[in-house]
XYZ file of C-alpha atoms in Angstrom:
376
model
C -34.863 19.086 -28.617
C -32.547 18.916 -25.617
C -28.832 19.097 -26.266
C -26.711 16.377 -24.734
C -23.441 17.615 -23.273
C -20.895 15.157 -22.024
C -19.440 16.477 -18.773
C -16.638 14.806 -16.875
C -16.949 14.498 -13.116
C -13.977 15.361 -10.934
C -12.653 13.169 -8.128
C -10.113 14.204 -5.525
C -8.236 11.271 -3.987
C -6.414 11.483 -0.663
C -3.860 8.976 0.603
C -0.179 8.635 1.642
C 0.924 9.244 -1.935
C 4.181 11.069 -1.140
C 5.741 8.690 1.402
C 9.118 7.169 0.605
C 7.551 3.721 0.808
C 6.919 1.134 -1.912
C 3.488 0.106 -0.676
C 2.299 3.698 -0.345
C 3.432 4.613 -3.851
C 2.095 1.504 -5.571
C -1.296 1.420 -3.851
C -1.719 5.105 -4.787
C -0.901 4.293 -8.399
C -3.316 1.346 -8.419
C -6.282 3.237 -6.978
C -5.771 6.256 -9.241
C -5.427 3.998 -12.290
C -8.584 2.072 -11.382
C -10.621 5.228 -10.783
C -9.466 6.521 -14.160
C -11.039 3.477 -15.818
C -14.486 4.713 -14.743
C -16.124 6.555 -17.660
C -16.072 10.348 -17.756
C -14.154 10.733 -14.506
C -11.099 12.944 -14.062
C -9.038 11.890 -11.044
C -6.595 14.090 -9.181
C -4.509 13.078 -6.199
C -4.771 15.722 -3.509
C -1.140 16.670 -2.943
C -1.522 16.921 0.828
C 1.635 16.442 2.893
C 0.635 15.660 6.461
C 3.171 17.207 8.823
C 3.821 14.122 10.960
C 3.964 11.654 8.060
C 6.356 14.074 6.368
C 8.455 14.313 9.566
C 8.732 10.544 10.073
C 9.495 10.040 6.377
C 12.322 12.596 6.673
C 13.607 11.081 9.924
C 13.779 7.603 8.392
C 16.079 8.950 5.713
C 18.788 8.934 8.389
C 20.056 5.641 9.875
C 18.031 4.937 13.001
C 18.860 1.448 14.169
C 19.462 -0.386 17.444
C 22.215 -2.318 15.709
C 25.476 -0.295 15.435
C 26.230 -2.142 12.185
C 22.934 -0.845 10.807
C 23.898 2.736 11.662
C 27.337 2.306 10.084
C 25.913 0.852 6.875
C 23.336 3.656 6.850
C 26.076 6.276 6.893
C 27.946 4.498 4.101
C 24.874 4.142 1.857
C 23.672 7.758 2.088
C 24.181 8.353 -1.685
C 22.027 5.300 -2.439
C 19.144 6.720 -0.407
C 19.431 9.985 -2.323
C 19.107 8.010 -5.582
C 16.131 6.150 -4.128
C 14.362 9.425 -3.311
C 14.999 10.645 -6.839
C 13.452 7.489 -8.288
C 10.375 7.934 -6.101
C 9.987 11.515 -7.335
C 10.382 10.364 -10.945
C 7.652 7.787 -10.342
C 5.305 10.466 -8.945
C 5.997 12.802 -11.858
C 5.394 10.093 -14.444
C 2.351 8.324 -13.001
C 0.499 10.731 -10.692
C -1.915 13.507 -11.559
C -1.586 15.909 -8.637
C -3.484 18.900 -7.334
C -1.783 22.023 -6.070
C 0.474 21.306 -3.064
C -1.366 21.440 0.284
C 0.184 21.484 3.769
C -2.937 21.819 5.936
C -6.732 21.877 5.952
C -6.810 25.526 4.902
C -4.916 24.686 1.723
C -7.214 21.737 1.025
C -10.301 23.924 1.425
C -8.925 26.395 -1.123
C -8.772 23.772 -3.877
C -11.520 23.934 -6.535
C -14.412 21.676 -5.426
C -14.622 18.076 -6.593
C -17.703 16.024 -7.357
C -16.277 13.167 -5.294
C -13.792 13.066 -2.432
C -12.179 9.644 -2.012
C -9.870 8.709 0.861
C -7.822 5.544 0.890
C -6.152 3.214 0.999
C -3.063 2.582 3.208
C -2.951 3.342 6.953
C -4.463 6.818 6.675
C -6.837 6.109 9.587
C -4.074 4.810 11.867
C -3.637 7.405 14.604
C -0.151 6.119 15.399
C 1.041 6.932 11.888
C -0.572 10.405 11.848
C 0.114 11.351 15.500
C -3.560 11.082 16.403
C -6.547 10.642 14.131
C -6.199 13.095 11.270
C -9.416 14.951 10.268
C -7.929 15.563 6.830
C -7.778 11.850 6.047
C -11.416 11.607 7.147
C -12.210 14.315 4.547
C -13.398 16.847 7.117
C -12.207 19.686 4.871
C -14.640 18.750 2.069
C -17.546 21.170 1.455
C -20.816 20.472 3.238
C -22.917 18.039 1.242
C -19.953 16.786 -0.798
C -19.882 13.122 -1.786
C -17.363 11.452 0.531
C -16.234 7.874 -0.121
C -13.585 5.751 1.567
C -11.752 3.022 -0.304
C -10.289 0.451 2.077
C -8.315 2.628 4.521
C -6.547 0.803 7.324
C -6.741 1.605 11.043
C -3.591 -0.485 11.511
C -5.377 -2.730 14.014
C -8.482 -3.049 16.144
C -9.781 -0.150 18.267
C -11.839 -0.643 21.421
C -11.562 2.815 22.979
C -15.134 4.139 23.140
C -14.200 7.821 22.851
C -12.035 7.163 19.820
C -14.791 5.130 18.176
C -17.276 7.933 18.850
C -14.949 10.418 17.210
C -14.409 8.146 14.197
C -18.147 7.599 13.803
C -18.721 11.345 14.000
C -16.290 11.956 11.154
C -17.809 9.164 9.049
C -21.488 9.975 9.536
C -21.690 12.120 6.369
C -19.857 9.637 4.160
C -21.799 8.384 1.174
C -20.005 5.039 1.373
C -17.586 3.567 3.913
C -15.204 0.682 3.306
C -12.157 -0.532 5.235
C -9.299 -2.924 4.523
C -9.251 -5.207 7.574
C -11.759 -7.366 9.336
C -11.988 -6.261 12.964
C -14.382 -6.235 15.894
C -14.493 -2.442 15.692
C -16.286 -2.694 12.321
C -19.356 -4.044 14.102
C -19.086 -1.355 16.774
C -18.891 1.284 14.059
C -21.885 -0.305 12.355
C -23.933 0.214 15.525
C -22.987 3.879 15.607
C -23.329 4.526 11.871
C -26.341 2.340 11.171
C -24.349 0.447 8.522
C -21.335 -1.829 8.602
C -18.254 -0.716 6.654
C -17.681 -2.814 3.559
C -14.516 -4.914 3.552
C -12.453 -4.337 0.393
C -9.037 -5.468 -0.791
C -5.938 -3.294 -0.924
C -5.782 -1.327 -4.218
C -2.760 -3.317 -5.417
C -5.153 -6.238 -6.025
C -7.297 -4.105 -8.344
C -4.726 -4.450 -11.118
C -3.979 -7.769 -12.778
C -0.652 -9.523 -12.434
C 0.125 -8.770 -16.084
C -0.297 -5.041 -15.507
C 2.210 -5.037 -12.655
C 4.586 -7.256 -14.666
C 4.553 -4.800 -17.590
C 5.296 -1.958 -15.195
C 8.131 -3.956 -13.607
C 9.738 -4.791 -16.932
C 10.532 -8.171 -18.460
C 14.289 -7.767 -18.103
C 15.453 -8.758 -14.584
C 17.706 -6.331 -12.737
C 19.520 -9.316 -11.214
C 20.805 -11.655 -13.918
C 21.008 -14.887 -11.898
C 18.263 -16.554 -9.855
C 17.985 -15.222 -6.304
C 16.095 -15.172 -3.019
C 14.682 -11.749 -2.134
C 14.511 -10.379 1.410
C 12.353 -7.327 2.093
C 11.793 -6.326 5.715
C 9.919 -3.397 7.196
C 11.632 -4.130 10.511
C 14.879 -6.029 10.953
C 14.037 -9.456 12.302
C 16.685 -11.998 13.172
C 14.246 -14.886 12.947
C 13.331 -14.017 9.378
C 16.994 -13.658 8.454
C 17.499 -17.202 9.711
C 14.650 -18.397 7.488
C 16.345 -16.692 4.548
C 19.613 -18.409 5.482
C 17.890 -21.798 5.554
C 16.227 -21.145 2.176
C 19.626 -20.129 0.806
C 21.152 -23.419 1.936
C 18.303 -25.510 0.530
C 17.948 -23.701 -2.798
C 21.634 -22.937 -3.332
C 20.830 -19.369 -4.398
C 22.270 -15.996 -3.403
C 20.173 -13.703 -1.199
C 19.391 -10.178 -2.362
C 17.959 -7.679 0.132
C 16.057 -4.453 -0.472
C 17.234 -2.361 2.441
C 16.658 1.221 3.521
C 20.066 1.539 5.192
C 22.042 -1.177 3.446
C 22.325 -3.519 6.430
C 23.948 -6.777 5.327
C 23.386 -9.674 7.724
C 26.687 -11.568 7.949
C 26.739 -14.882 6.109
C 23.171 -14.453 4.825
C 22.834 -11.454 2.510
C 24.945 -11.521 -0.645
C 23.776 -8.279 -2.233
C 22.054 -5.231 -0.769
C 20.042 -2.778 -2.865
C 19.412 0.611 -1.273
C 18.482 2.734 -4.272
C 15.483 0.788 -5.592
C 12.508 2.941 -6.567
C 8.923 1.625 -6.962
C 9.626 0.170 -10.432
C 12.801 -1.557 -9.266
C 10.917 -2.960 -6.274
C 8.346 -4.501 -8.629
C 11.103 -5.906 -10.833
C 12.922 -7.501 -7.909
C 9.681 -9.020 -6.609
C 8.594 -10.286 -10.035
C 11.834 -12.085 -10.861
C 12.667 -13.553 -7.436
C 12.672 -17.311 -7.012
C 11.695 -17.066 -3.346
C 10.678 -14.140 -1.114
C 11.149 -13.597 2.628
C 9.212 -10.628 3.980
C 7.411 -9.184 6.995
C 5.931 -6.292 5.022
C 2.213 -6.105 4.168
C 2.896 -5.045 0.597
C 5.804 -7.476 0.373
C 3.215 -10.137 1.163
C 0.687 -8.609 -1.253
C 3.072 -8.655 -4.206
C 4.302 -12.148 -3.312
C 0.675 -13.222 -3.755
C 0.076 -11.128 -6.879
C 3.221 -12.462 -8.562
C 2.470 -16.027 -7.363
C 5.799 -16.389 -5.608
C 7.057 -19.096 -3.378
C 7.481 -17.143 -0.180
C 7.821 -17.100 3.556
C 6.133 -14.340 5.522
C 5.133 -13.507 9.028
C 3.797 -10.149 10.212
C 6.019 -7.413 11.576
C 5.632 -6.548 15.248
C 3.608 -3.408 14.422
C 0.143 -3.544 12.869
C 0.235 -7.314 12.291
C -3.552 -7.462 11.762
C -3.129 -6.270 8.185
C -1.003 -9.221 7.082
C -2.910 -11.852 9.050
C -6.194 -10.614 7.527
C -4.686 -10.871 4.050
C -3.546 -14.442 4.712
C -7.021 -15.290 5.965
C -8.671 -13.749 2.897
C -6.665 -16.042 0.619
C -7.085 -19.095 2.874
C -3.341 -19.284 3.400
C -1.701 -21.132 6.234
C 2.019 -20.561 5.723
C 4.520 -23.102 7.056
C 6.181 -22.335 10.354
C 9.554 -23.636 9.240
C 11.572 -23.730 6.029
C 12.140 -27.311 4.908
C 13.486 -29.026 1.796
C 9.919 -29.929 0.855
C 8.152 -26.590 1.258
C 10.926 -24.280 0.071
C 10.576 -25.551 -3.503
C 6.793 -25.564 -3.732
C 3.959 -23.101 -3.151
C 2.012 -23.786 0.013
C -1.176 -22.352 -1.522
C -3.506 -23.193 -4.397
C -2.831 -20.784 -7.262
C -6.232 -21.383 -8.842
C -8.001 -20.557 -5.586
C -5.904 -17.407 -5.154
C -6.801 -16.346 -8.704
C -10.483 -16.992 -8.028
C -10.467 -14.982 -4.794
C -8.516 -12.147 -6.451
C -11.041 -11.914 -9.299
C -13.916 -11.977 -6.834
C -12.436 -9.248 -4.647
C -11.546 -7.129 -7.682
C -15.106 -7.307 -8.966
C -16.520 -6.495 -5.530
C -14.289 -3.422 -5.351
C -15.211 -2.260 -8.857
C -18.904 -2.714 -8.090
C -18.497 -0.624 -4.945
C -16.802 2.166 -6.902
C -19.290 2.085 -9.787
C -22.269 2.172 -7.462
C -20.965 5.150 -5.528
C -19.375 7.176 -8.324
C -22.008 8.046 -10.884
C -20.619 9.497 -14.115
C -21.833 9.890 -17.679
C -24.003 12.253 -19.718
C -25.890 15.182 -18.357
C -28.919 16.657 -20.161
C -29.317 20.419 -20.541
């Protein structure tokens, strides 16, 4: 009689896990957590620190701002940014399972082989972010014949350059399964070159239910009174004016999560520089109203069913507009007494779409990651 031995498969996951960025940290957590729910699968985040992502992350630690006031506040809030970095590291240590540290392809190739190599999500396929398309984030270091899977990476926008598309297709040709995060014309062009169209999947943050994120955030609000939250990836005077109008109409103070501690005169009442990923979730969860131009600021406004105002940042706006389209959202162009106190979207429809997209994503992962018992 054959013995039945239960053997766990190993998955190596590659993304922007180390960046000092709320979206990067939380989408990494969400994808790792979801993969760990698959039976008999051990998931390890490949601790790869891309040189250019590491450089830009380091450079942003110092106040780089066109506004002299932003530079001054950045110098004054240096200790807060140190605390923020510490909180990010504590988050990684508590919630990530990491491989040995890797700084280049050679290091990645030296790691023990995995049964599955999974890249995604975030903007790992955005050549602007990685100073040119990065072969590592296209899993080119994986052994020949290895199972390569992408989970909803972002290119940051559409690509029409034929040579770049040819190179991308060449790196994806050996993938077992390809999915992306945004709808774009290039997906059809890639389909012609690959013989299959990339599947469109939601950002990993939507794989976890609202209640999961709320437990992580904590029931006790960091800010005791009701407040409006501002979270910007790029300073935007227009959005500050929307926050000011919401402040006047709601009669609430405005709290800003800020990298450098910039405090827009007459608008921002409190600036928080040292928020880590957990504090970010807490501030999002308990806000009465959110103003943001960040993709993940938008994502968590939707997940937490907030009343919010959002318009895309100047860079990589496709990501946010695609997310709005997915949830059939048409946000108001102005803040008025009527719309500032009500949601402009149907919560039941958002819940339905979220459940649908979550199930689609789980089906994709289950179909392409086969685990279980192996007979000897």
